[in-house]
Amino acid sequence: MDDLLAGPADVAAGLAVHGADAVDRSARVALVAHDVPARLAAKDPTLWGPGAEAAARTRLGWLDTHCRSRELLPQLAELTAELGDLDHVVLAGPGGVTLAAEVIADCLGRPLTVLDTADPGPVRAALADRPTRTVLVLAGRDLDRTTDAHLRAFRQSWHDAGPEAARHVVVVTPPGSALEALADELGAVVIPTDPEADGHWSALTATGLVPAALAGAPVTELLDEAAALAGALDRVRDNPGLALGAAVGAAADDGRATVALVPDGTGLDGLRHWAGALLAAATGGRVLTVPAESPDAPGAVGPDVLTVGLGGALVAGVGPGVAADLAVNGPLGAQFLTWEYAAAIAAVTLRVDPFAEPAGTPGDDEAAPAGGPSSVDGAIEVYAPTGAPTDLAGALRWLTDGLDADEHLAVTAYLDRRVDATVAGLRPLLARAAGRPVTFGWGPRHPHHSDGRARHLQITGAVTDDLDVPGRPYTFAELQAAQAADDRRALAGRERPVLRLHLTERAAGVAQLLDTAGRTRT
């Protein structure tokens, strides 16, 4: 890593990308020959081909949304002052919408409660934490069933406690959306977000900035950092986004289609989750991203892996003796714009539409109940797919041993991210056993951009303290179970094998699962 950092770097506005030319210089040369840096900076919608042109015409606002977002600052200052006594900020919305704000708060050390799950545990905890001092931020275009359940639960809580509900709700949504119409009915504050920068591309819009600002994050600094970098976007040299995107795209074209994102110990650790989600979505699954726990974690390096270290310091290593192909270091606002630009560049190199919606995205409709378990082992019920062993250890070995050279394992946990957090330790254990990439995510946030080359492990858990959804004929646990079942049904429809493990007692089940996985070997 020290040799990498000693070599040439692309630097702008305090952000540096080291090692890009060592990965592949020819891709950057080809991009420059076609004037791609300047064309992208000028919002040329033809860069990704005729099939993507129509969508690209209305999806490139992220390139300069940091300028328009400055118009929000006076309103944010006024709103923050008005809600001064509401010091518990809760953000509710789909995972792809809430992730950027969560990363901002996490990286800058500000308290923000994020609800993108129907698991009753975190919902109950959020309801119990200073209910009369809570502001609920709803983000997205529509009110999906999960966010609807959150809103209903909080409105019931405020009704019971006495305060007016409208004052406690802030809605962040594009103009003309269904959520805006609902906000008008509620009498809630509405802050419009940029309609041309949505989903994972919305980090520097109201979607990312409003919840973070209400939580006390210095969002003006983020906009300043992005603005300082923006002048480099049309350059052919010292353009970090160009260097990063060209390297990622070229590596994927050359068979290194897994990008391991590792923290380098200098801060911004949570950024790898947002960057990974953006890059996977923008490349339509051509790039598999693995946010690894550390530089030496299983799956962080390998012959078909591009290892990228992320950090806040301009020059930093990722640890002694650890090989990293790229290092991306710099302030958070500049990081957001750099990764967005890099994702778009990688899509050009790979000849894919960066704004295409993934086909068959699982929804949250009701699903038919599954049959009984294949076996029960301690605190774990095993629901094995056809042809797989029915015992716990055998089923896990079947998952890890059966991966082809172009496959990976995707683990999704429909559990409580706080109380059941240790289950995330399953990822490196299974990666070590499989010798193939393993991803981990929390349902229903975890996207399935690469289902065509994945096996799936879904983990669900028993609920001992359920919570009614006010005004609806179901509970939060029933809603979560329906989401998990619909996820399995969607994957089965794509003929992807899914092993489901249900924890009948969560703490004991997690401990047992980690122990069993730790004894699984290739």
PDB file of C-alpha atoms in Angstrom, residues 31 36 59 62 66 101 110 131 151 225 228 235 239 279 283 301 307 404 443 461 463 504 517:
ATOM      1  CA  LEU A  31     -12.503   7.824 -22.572  1.00  0.00           C
ATOM      2  CA  VAL A  36     -16.122  11.700 -22.211  1.00  0.00           C
ATOM      3  CA  ARG A  59     -31.245  11.885 -14.395  1.00  0.00           C
ATOM      4  CA  TRP A  62     -26.492  15.102  -9.468  1.00  0.00           C
ATOM      5  CA  HIS A  66     -24.838  20.834  -4.873  1.00  0.00           C
ATOM      6  CA  ALA A 101     -28.393  10.644   5.147  1.00  0.00           C
ATOM      7  CA  ARG A 110     -24.467  13.014  14.549  1.00  0.00           C
ATOM      8  CA  PRO A 131     -41.798  10.691  21.662  1.00  0.00           C
ATOM      9  CA  LEU A 151     -46.125   7.045  10.090  1.00  0.00           C
ATOM     10  CA  GLU A 225     -16.483  20.320  -0.577  1.00  0.00           C
ATOM     11  CA  ALA A 228     -14.586  22.678  -4.817  1.00  0.00           C
ATOM     12  CA  ARG A 235     -10.470  17.580 -16.868  1.00  0.00           C
ATOM     13  CA  ASN A 239      -9.896  14.263 -12.252  1.00  0.00           C
ATOM     14  CA  LEU A 279     -21.762   1.375  -7.949  1.00  0.00           C
ATOM     15  CA  THR A 283     -23.427  -0.929 -13.437  1.00  0.00           C
ATOM     16  CA  VAL A 301      -8.416  -9.331  -1.735  1.00  0.00           C
ATOM     17  CA  THR A 307      -9.566  -3.749  -3.593  1.00  0.00           C
ATOM     18  CA  ASP A 404     -19.351 -21.613  -9.406  1.00  0.00           C
ATOM     19  CA  GLY A 443     -33.744  -6.835   4.605  1.00  0.00           C
ATOM     20  CA  GLY A 461     -36.239 -14.473  13.366  1.00  0.00           C
ATOM     21  CA  VAL A 463     -40.683 -11.926  17.305  1.00  0.00           C
ATOM     22  CA  THR A 504     -36.703 -19.389  16.900  1.00  0.00           C
ATOM     23  CA  ALA A 517     -20.433 -21.209  10.015  1.00  0.00           C
TER      24      ALA A 517
END
